[in-house]
Short mmCIF file of C-alpha atoms and ligand atoms in Angstrom, two decimals:
data_model
loop_
_atom_site.label_atom_id
_atom_site.label_comp_id
_atom_site.label_asym_id
_atom_site.label_seq_id
_atom_site.Cartn_x
_atom_site.Cartn_y
_atom_site.Cartn_z
CA MET Q 1 6.02 10.29 -11.30
CA LYS Q 2 5.50 6.53 -11.20
CA THR Q 3 2.05 5.12 -11.80
CA ILE Q 4 0.71 2.33 -9.61
CA LEU Q 5 -2.48 0.41 -10.32
CA ILE Q 6 -4.51 -0.29 -7.21
CA THR Q 7 -7.08 -2.99 -7.73
CA GLY Q 8 -9.92 -2.66 -5.24
CA GLY Q 9 -8.77 0.89 -4.56
CA THR Q 10 -12.15 2.18 -3.39
CA GLY Q 11 -12.30 -0.43 -0.62
CA PHE Q 12 -11.27 -0.10 3.02
CA ILE Q 13 -7.54 -0.79 2.75
CA GLY Q 14 -7.24 0.26 -0.90
CA SER Q 15 -8.57 3.77 -0.27
CA HIS Q 16 -6.20 4.38 2.64
CA THR Q 17 -3.29 3.03 0.58
CA THR Q 18 -4.20 5.36 -2.30
CA VAL Q 19 -3.93 8.32 0.07
CA GLU Q 20 -0.52 7.22 1.38
CA LEU Q 21 0.82 6.50 -2.11
CA GLN Q 22 -0.28 9.90 -3.37
CA LYS Q 23 1.35 11.52 -0.34
CA ALA Q 24 4.55 9.64 -1.21
CA GLY Q 25 4.49 11.07 -4.76
CA TYR Q 26 2.95 8.22 -6.75
CA ASN Q 27 0.33 8.59 -9.43
CA VAL Q 28 -2.54 6.19 -8.64
CA VAL Q 29 -4.94 4.42 -10.99
CA ILE Q 30 -7.82 2.69 -9.22
CA ALA Q 31 -9.64 -0.22 -10.84
CA ASP Q 32 -12.68 -1.41 -8.94
CA ASN Q 33 -16.08 -2.91 -9.72
CA LEU Q 34 -17.67 -1.09 -6.74
CA SER Q 35 -19.25 -4.38 -5.60
CA ASN Q 36 -18.48 -3.57 -1.99
CA SER Q 37 -17.72 0.14 -2.09
CA ASN Q 38 -18.89 3.48 -3.39
CA GLU Q 39 -17.61 5.81 -6.09
CA ASN Q 40 -17.76 8.81 -3.73
CA VAL Q 41 -14.65 7.37 -2.07
CA ILE Q 42 -12.77 8.93 -5.02
CA ASP Q 43 -14.10 12.39 -4.08
CA ASN Q 44 -13.13 11.84 -0.47
CA ILE Q 45 -9.60 10.73 -1.37
CA GLU Q 46 -9.32 13.94 -3.38
CA LYS Q 47 -10.54 15.96 -0.40
CA ILE Q 48 -7.74 14.50 1.73
CA THR Q 49 -4.83 14.77 -0.72
CA ASN Q 50 -6.02 17.41 -3.22
CA ILE Q 51 -5.21 14.89 -5.93
CA ARG Q 52 -7.90 12.97 -7.77
CA PRO Q 53 -6.82 9.40 -8.50
CA CYS Q 54 -7.67 8.03 -11.95
CA PHE Q 55 -10.62 5.67 -11.66
CA ILE Q 56 -11.92 2.95 -13.94
CA LYS Q 57 -14.94 0.81 -13.10
CA VAL Q 58 -14.21 -2.72 -14.28
CA ASP Q 59 -14.62 -6.34 -13.30
CA LEU Q 60 -11.01 -7.53 -13.29
CA SER Q 61 -12.09 -11.15 -13.12
CA LYS Q 62 -13.11 -10.74 -16.78
CA GLU Q 63 -10.11 -10.97 -19.08
CA ASP Q 64 -11.24 -8.32 -21.59
CA GLU Q 65 -12.11 -5.81 -18.88
CA CYS Q 66 -8.75 -6.33 -17.18
CA LYS Q 67 -6.95 -5.78 -20.49
CA LYS Q 68 -8.88 -2.52 -20.93
CA VAL Q 69 -7.27 -1.09 -17.79
CA PHE Q 70 -3.73 -1.76 -18.99
CA ASP Q 71 -4.57 -0.47 -22.50
CA LYS Q 72 -5.97 2.74 -21.09
CA TYR Q 73 -3.05 3.32 -18.70
CA PRO Q 74 0.06 2.09 -20.53
CA ASN Q 75 2.44 3.71 -18.02
CA ILE Q 76 1.53 1.45 -15.07
CA GLU Q 77 4.77 0.34 -13.41
CA GLY Q 78 3.45 -1.68 -10.49
CA VAL Q 79 0.28 -3.20 -9.10
CA ILE Q 80 -1.08 -3.49 -5.58
CA ASN Q 81 -3.77 -6.14 -5.59
CA PHE Q 82 -6.60 -5.63 -3.11
CA ALA Q 83 -9.52 -6.65 -5.30
CA ALA Q 84 -11.10 -9.80 -3.87
CA SER Q 85 -14.19 -11.11 -2.17
CA LYS Q 86 -13.35 -11.23 1.53
CA ALA Q 87 -16.18 -12.46 3.76
CA VAL Q 88 -15.25 -15.71 5.47
CA GLY Q 89 -18.84 -16.88 6.07
CA GLU Q 90 -20.08 -15.98 2.59
CA SER Q 91 -17.15 -17.85 1.07
CA CYS Q 92 -18.34 -21.06 2.76
CA GLU Q 93 -21.76 -20.58 1.17
CA LYS Q 94 -20.47 -19.58 -2.28
CA PRO Q 95 -17.07 -21.24 -2.73
CA ILE Q 96 -17.22 -21.32 -6.54
CA MET Q 97 -17.97 -17.62 -6.73
CA TYR Q 98 -14.99 -16.94 -4.41
CA TYR Q 99 -12.59 -19.07 -6.43
CA LYS Q 100 -13.74 -17.60 -9.75
CA ASN Q 101 -13.50 -14.04 -8.54
CA ASN Q 102 -10.33 -14.07 -6.47
CA PHE Q 103 -8.32 -16.28 -8.81
CA GLY Q 104 -9.76 -14.65 -11.93
CA ILE Q 105 -8.56 -11.24 -10.76
CA ILE Q 106 -5.04 -12.22 -9.76
CA LEU Q 107 -4.48 -14.38 -12.87
CA ASN Q 108 -5.78 -11.76 -15.30
CA VAL Q 109 -3.69 -9.03 -13.73
CA LEU Q 110 -0.54 -11.16 -13.69
CA GLU Q 111 -1.10 -12.13 -17.32
CA GLN Q 112 -1.33 -8.47 -18.38
CA MET Q 113 1.76 -7.65 -16.34
CA LYS Q 114 3.72 -10.46 -17.94
CA GLN Q 115 2.68 -9.46 -21.46
CA ARG Q 116 3.67 -5.83 -20.86
CA ASP Q 117 6.77 -6.51 -18.78
CA ILE Q 118 5.41 -4.78 -15.67
CA LYS Q 119 7.55 -6.06 -12.84
CA TYR Q 120 6.26 -5.03 -9.43
CA PHE Q 121 3.38 -6.63 -7.59
CA VAL Q 122 2.23 -6.31 -3.99
CA GLN Q 123 -0.32 -8.86 -2.84
CA SER Q 124 -2.88 -8.40 -0.13
CA SER Q 125 -2.47 -11.57 1.91
CA SER Q 126 -3.64 -12.46 5.37
CA CYS Q 127 -2.60 -14.03 8.64
CA THR Q 128 -5.48 -16.39 7.94
CA VAL Q 129 -2.93 -18.45 5.93
CA TYR Q 130 -1.41 -19.62 9.25
CA GLY Q 131 -4.59 -21.09 10.74
CA GLU Q 132 -4.37 -21.84 14.49
CA PRO Q 133 -0.74 -21.14 15.40
CA ASP Q 134 1.44 -23.60 17.33
CA LYS Q 135 3.76 -20.87 18.59
CA LEU Q 136 3.24 -17.17 19.29
CA PRO Q 137 4.12 -14.58 18.14
CA ILE Q 138 3.83 -16.06 14.69
CA LYS Q 139 6.73 -15.76 12.24
CA GLU Q 140 6.59 -15.73 8.43
CA SER Q 141 8.37 -19.09 8.44
CA SER Q 142 5.56 -20.74 10.43
CA PRO Q 143 3.80 -23.59 8.69
CA ILE Q 144 0.75 -22.92 6.54
CA LYS Q 145 -2.13 -24.98 7.92
CA GLU Q 146 -5.09 -26.39 6.08
CA ALA Q 147 -7.52 -23.59 5.19
CA THR Q 148 -10.78 -23.43 7.13
CA SER Q 149 -12.70 -21.40 4.53
CA PRO Q 150 -12.65 -20.91 0.76
CA TYR Q 151 -11.69 -17.28 1.43
CA GLY Q 152 -8.60 -18.35 3.39
CA HIS Q 153 -7.88 -20.96 0.76
CA THR Q 154 -7.85 -18.31 -2.00
CA LYS Q 155 -5.26 -16.36 0.02
CA GLN Q 156 -3.09 -19.46 0.44
CA VAL Q 157 -3.34 -20.52 -3.19
CA SER Q 158 -2.72 -16.95 -4.39
CA GLU Q 159 0.62 -17.07 -2.55
CA GLU Q 160 1.39 -20.35 -4.34
CA ILE Q 161 0.39 -18.87 -7.69
CA LEU Q 162 2.78 -16.00 -7.05
CA LYS Q 163 5.58 -18.42 -6.19
CA PHE Q 164 5.37 -20.12 -9.58
CA VAL Q 165 4.80 -16.89 -11.50
CA THR Q 166 7.92 -15.30 -9.99
CA LEU Q 167 9.91 -18.44 -10.86
CA SER Q 168 8.92 -18.18 -14.51
CA SER Q 169 8.93 -14.41 -15.15
CA ASN Q 170 10.53 -11.07 -14.26
CA ILE Q 171 7.71 -10.25 -11.87
CA LYS Q 172 8.83 -9.43 -8.31
CA VAL Q 173 6.34 -9.84 -5.51
CA ILE Q 174 5.86 -8.83 -1.91
CA ALA Q 175 2.94 -10.50 -0.14
CA LEU Q 176 1.83 -8.66 2.97
CA ARG Q 177 0.11 -10.86 5.51
CA TYR Q 178 -2.22 -8.53 7.38
CA PHE Q 179 -3.48 -9.18 10.85
CA ASN Q 180 -6.77 -7.43 11.79
CA PRO Q 181 -7.04 -4.03 10.08
CA ILE Q 182 -9.31 -1.57 11.89
CA GLY Q 183 -9.72 2.18 12.37
CA ALA Q 184 -10.07 4.91 9.77
CA HIS Q 185 -8.31 7.94 8.35
CA GLU Q 186 -8.05 10.79 10.88
CA SER Q 187 -10.10 13.04 8.56
CA ALA Q 188 -13.04 10.60 8.93
CA LEU Q 189 -13.52 10.97 5.16
CA ILE Q 190 -12.65 7.35 4.39
CA GLY Q 191 -13.11 4.19 6.45
CA GLU Q 192 -14.70 0.77 6.47
CA LEU Q 193 -18.14 0.44 4.84
CA PRO Q 194 -19.48 -3.01 5.64
CA ASN Q 195 -22.29 -4.34 3.48
CA GLY Q 196 -25.34 -5.19 5.61
CA VAL Q 197 -24.83 -6.68 9.06
CA PRO Q 198 -21.11 -6.55 9.86
CA ASN Q 199 -19.21 -9.76 10.56
CA ASN Q 200 -16.18 -8.05 12.03
CA LEU Q 201 -15.81 -6.85 15.57
CA ILE Q 202 -15.10 -3.13 15.16
CA PRO Q 203 -17.91 -2.21 12.75
CA TYR Q 204 -20.27 -4.24 14.91
CA ILE Q 205 -19.15 -2.32 17.98
CA THR Q 206 -19.48 1.13 16.38
CA GLN Q 207 -22.85 0.30 14.80
CA THR Q 208 -24.15 -0.94 18.15
CA ALA Q 209 -22.89 2.17 19.93
CA ILE Q 210 -24.63 4.44 17.43
CA GLY Q 211 -27.89 2.50 17.65
CA LEU Q 212 -27.91 0.70 14.29
CA ARG Q 213 -27.59 -2.69 16.10
CA LYS Q 214 -29.23 -3.59 19.35
CA GLN Q 215 -26.45 -5.47 21.03
CA LEU Q 216 -23.00 -6.89 20.40
CA THR Q 217 -22.48 -10.56 21.13
CA VAL Q 218 -19.01 -11.50 22.33
CA PHE Q 219 -18.38 -14.87 20.77
CA GLY Q 220 -17.29 -16.97 23.74
CA ASP Q 221 -15.53 -16.19 27.01
CA ASP Q 222 -14.37 -19.71 27.82
CA TYR Q 223 -11.23 -19.76 25.68
CA PRO Q 224 -7.86 -20.49 27.29
CA THR Q 225 -6.84 -16.81 27.32
CA PRO Q 226 -6.46 -14.47 30.36
CA ASP Q 227 -10.05 -13.13 30.17
CA GLY Q 228 -11.51 -16.04 28.19
CA THR Q 229 -12.09 -14.11 24.94
CA CYS Q 230 -10.17 -14.50 21.66
CA ILE Q 231 -7.01 -12.53 21.01
CA ARG Q 232 -6.09 -10.75 17.77
CA ASP Q 233 -3.42 -8.37 16.54
CA TYR Q 234 -5.41 -5.27 15.54
CA ILE Q 235 -3.59 -2.89 13.22
CA HIS Q 236 -4.52 0.66 12.28
CA VAL Q 237 -5.46 0.79 8.60
CA VAL Q 238 -3.23 3.86 8.08
CA ASP Q 239 -0.20 1.97 9.42
CA LEU Q 240 -1.13 -0.89 7.11
CA ALA Q 241 -1.49 1.49 4.15
CA LYS Q 242 2.02 2.84 4.83
CA ALA Q 243 3.40 -0.70 4.71
CA HIS Q 244 2.23 -0.91 1.09
CA VAL Q 245 4.13 2.25 0.16
CA VAL Q 246 7.28 0.81 1.71
CA ALA Q 247 6.74 -2.49 -0.11
CA ILE Q 248 6.29 -0.93 -3.56
CA ASP Q 249 9.29 1.38 -2.92
CA ARG Q 250 11.38 -1.68 -2.06
CA LEU Q 251 10.47 -3.44 -5.29
CA ILE Q 252 10.93 -0.40 -7.51
CA ASN Q 253 14.32 0.37 -5.96
CA ASN Q 254 15.45 -3.26 -6.34
CA LYS Q 255 15.94 -3.65 -2.59
CA ASN Q 256 14.10 -6.97 -2.43
CA LYS Q 257 16.27 -9.95 -1.52
CA LYS Q 258 14.15 -12.57 -3.27
CA SER Q 259 11.68 -12.43 -6.11
CA LEU Q 260 8.91 -13.37 -3.66
CA GLU Q 261 8.95 -12.07 -0.10
CA PHE Q 262 6.39 -12.38 2.70
CA PHE Q 263 5.95 -9.99 5.59
CA ASN Q 264 3.67 -10.02 8.62
CA ILE Q 265 1.93 -6.68 8.99
CA GLY Q 266 0.63 -6.32 12.51
CA THR Q 267 1.63 -4.52 15.70
CA GLY Q 268 2.98 -7.56 17.52
CA ASN Q 269 0.47 -7.01 20.34
CA GLY Q 270 -2.49 -9.25 21.01
CA PHE Q 271 -5.71 -7.82 22.47
CA SER Q 272 -8.77 -9.72 23.64
CA VAL Q 273 -12.31 -8.90 22.53
CA LEU Q 274 -13.04 -7.50 26.00
CA GLU Q 275 -9.93 -5.30 25.87
CA VAL Q 276 -11.08 -3.90 22.52
CA ILE Q 277 -14.51 -3.14 24.01
CA LYS Q 278 -12.86 -1.46 27.01
CA SER Q 279 -10.71 0.69 24.73
CA PHE Q 280 -13.74 1.63 22.63
CA GLU Q 281 -15.77 2.64 25.71
CA LYS Q 282 -12.87 4.76 26.97
CA THR Q 283 -12.16 6.61 23.73
CA SER Q 284 -15.78 7.10 22.66
CA GLY Q 285 -17.26 7.72 26.08
CA VAL Q 286 -20.14 5.41 25.11
CA LYS Q 287 -21.17 2.45 27.26
CA LEU Q 288 -21.52 -0.51 24.93
CA ASN Q 289 -24.47 -2.88 25.15
CA TYR Q 290 -23.00 -6.36 24.88
CA VAL Q 291 -23.60 -9.91 26.04
CA ILE Q 292 -21.43 -12.97 26.16
CA GLY Q 293 -22.66 -15.57 23.68
CA PRO Q 294 -21.48 -18.92 22.40
CA ARG Q 295 -18.28 -19.38 20.45
CA ARG Q 296 -18.36 -18.62 16.72
CA GLN Q 297 -17.52 -21.61 14.59
CA GLY Q 298 -14.11 -21.42 12.96
CA ASP Q 299 -12.62 -18.75 15.24
CA ILE Q 300 -9.02 -19.33 16.19
CA ILE Q 301 -8.16 -18.76 19.85
CA GLN Q 302 -5.32 -16.32 19.56
CA ILE Q 303 -2.92 -14.94 17.01
CA TYR Q 304 -0.48 -12.05 16.94
CA ALA Q 305 2.47 -11.25 14.73
CA ASP Q 306 6.18 -11.41 15.08
CA THR Q 307 6.91 -8.20 13.17
CA SER Q 308 10.70 -8.29 13.41
CA LEU Q 309 11.18 -9.19 9.74
CA ALA Q 310 9.10 -6.23 8.52
CA GLU Q 311 11.01 -3.96 10.91
CA LYS Q 312 14.41 -5.20 9.78
CA GLU Q 313 13.79 -5.51 6.05
CA LEU Q 314 11.14 -2.90 5.32
CA GLY Q 315 12.09 -0.47 8.09
CA TRP Q 316 8.38 -0.39 8.87
CA LYS Q 317 6.76 -0.49 12.28
CA ALA Q 318 3.19 0.24 13.33
CA GLN Q 319 2.89 3.63 15.06
CA GLU Q 320 -0.70 3.70 16.28
CA ASN Q 321 -2.10 2.12 19.44
CA LEU Q 322 -5.41 0.40 20.22
CA ASP Q 323 -7.01 3.58 21.59
CA SER Q 324 -6.23 5.57 18.43
CA MET Q 325 -7.69 2.71 16.39
CA THR Q 326 -10.97 2.53 18.29
CA LEU Q 327 -11.27 6.34 18.44
CA SER Q 328 -10.74 6.78 14.69
CA ALA Q 329 -13.27 4.00 13.99
CA TRP Q 330 -15.79 5.82 16.18
CA LYS Q 331 -15.17 9.19 14.49
CA TRP Q 332 -15.75 7.49 11.14
CA GLN Q 333 -19.02 5.97 12.37
CA LEU Q 334 -20.15 9.41 13.62
CA ALA Q 335 -19.21 11.00 10.29
CA LEU Q 336 -21.26 8.38 8.41
CA LYS Q 337 -24.35 9.43 10.32
CA LYS Q 338 -24.13 13.05 9.13
N1 UFG T 401 -16.20 -11.01 17.49
C1 UFG T 401 -17.19 -10.98 18.45
N2 UFG T 401 -18.41 -10.51 18.08
C2 UFG T 401 -18.69 -10.05 16.83
C3 UFG T 401 -17.66 -10.08 15.86
C4 UFG T 401 -16.42 -10.57 16.22
O1 UFG T 401 -16.99 -11.39 19.60
O2 UFG T 401 -19.82 -9.65 16.57
C5 UFG T 401 -14.87 -11.52 17.87
C6 UFG T 401 -14.48 -12.78 17.08
O3 UFG T 401 -14.98 -13.92 17.69
C7 UFG T 401 -12.95 -12.67 17.12
C8 UFG T 401 -12.68 -11.17 17.14
O4 UFG T 401 -13.91 -10.57 17.55
O5 UFG T 401 -12.48 -13.21 18.32
C9 UFG T 401 -12.30 -10.62 15.80
O6 UFG T 401 -13.25 -11.03 14.83
P1 UFG T 401 -13.34 -10.40 13.38
O7 UFG T 401 -14.50 -11.04 12.69
O8 UFG T 401 -13.32 -8.91 13.46
O9 UFG T 401 -11.96 -10.82 12.71
P2 UFG T 401 -11.37 -12.27 12.44
O10 UFG T 401 -10.10 -12.34 13.23
O11 UFG T 401 -12.34 -13.34 12.61
O12 UFG T 401 -11.13 -12.18 10.87
C10 UFG T 401 -10.25 -11.25 10.32
C11 UFG T 401 -10.70 -10.84 8.92
C12 UFG T 401 -10.60 -12.00 7.97
C13 UFG T 401 -9.26 -12.63 8.04
C14 UFG T 401 -8.92 -12.99 9.46
C15 UFG T 401 -7.53 -13.50 9.59
O13 UFG T 401 -12.02 -10.40 8.95
O14 UFG T 401 -10.81 -11.51 6.68
O15 UFG T 401 -9.00 -11.83 10.28
O16 UFG T 401 -7.36 -14.10 10.82
F1 UFG T 401 -9.24 -13.76 7.31
#
């Protein structure tokens, strides 16, 4: 059984990926500082898979703590790196904290890997690296535009770091550029746990529907899109988790064509904010209280993925649709209330 270290494994995407990796026969070690998650996620992963992942609470941005993880688990063969601060707005207020944390983590982990000759690394990247696209759907070869937030900048620079590290070592990397991950595991045992008032659309919708928030504001309906609201490529978090299993399999089985590969991980379909609301109202049966407000600064108008490279090379394609995403998010919100 191969052991994979998942940094940030108690978080939204990390927890779902742990489940899928365990189902695929991997042994999982989770390292997380619990800054934006809860230790009971470990219990809930175990409830789903009947396997308890190893867990170590550490701050990976600290060199000695990162080393501790690799000392304690000397059989780690690959790493999937989710651990990072991820709020766009907060990153604009605290850029230094974002750079220290996100770069500290990736650099410390890569250093340990290099020292111990651990070869396989999957990076959590983001479609945010593309900025406002010139052409849609967006391909991996599209130009990287100037970052609009320190968060986005850390994702761009992390890709650059990985480029130079792969050139100078045996480390092989796949960077997955996610579009908008939403939804939750069908068991409703794991899902997204936003800290405080959510910034993202889906948790804001489900919290409004359940009465935790008064009203959702749709940020602008005067964009040059069919209904005037912004368009995103929403992807079910379970589909996204499965992409990580395929990526680590590819590296371990030496199927990668280059030492650093990038893949878009989306559905290829763009949906507007109003279409997401409509889907949510249909699947939940709840009428949502929302108003149209002004545009949110920094929002791009529309983006959705060209997923043909992931289909061809990884043999991966998203299976879920928008309704199953909004329904699973709602079931998760209902389960949280219990
Ligand atoms: N939106 C609203 N009201 C809200 C929240 C969001 O109308 O209360 C709209 C936004 O304006 C946008 C869409 O819903 O049009 C999606 O917004 P999210 O905040 O859910 O997602 P973003 O596309 O802004 O950001 C996400 C991730 C980032 C990542 C980015 C990449 O949250 O981490 O995708 O494009 F960087």
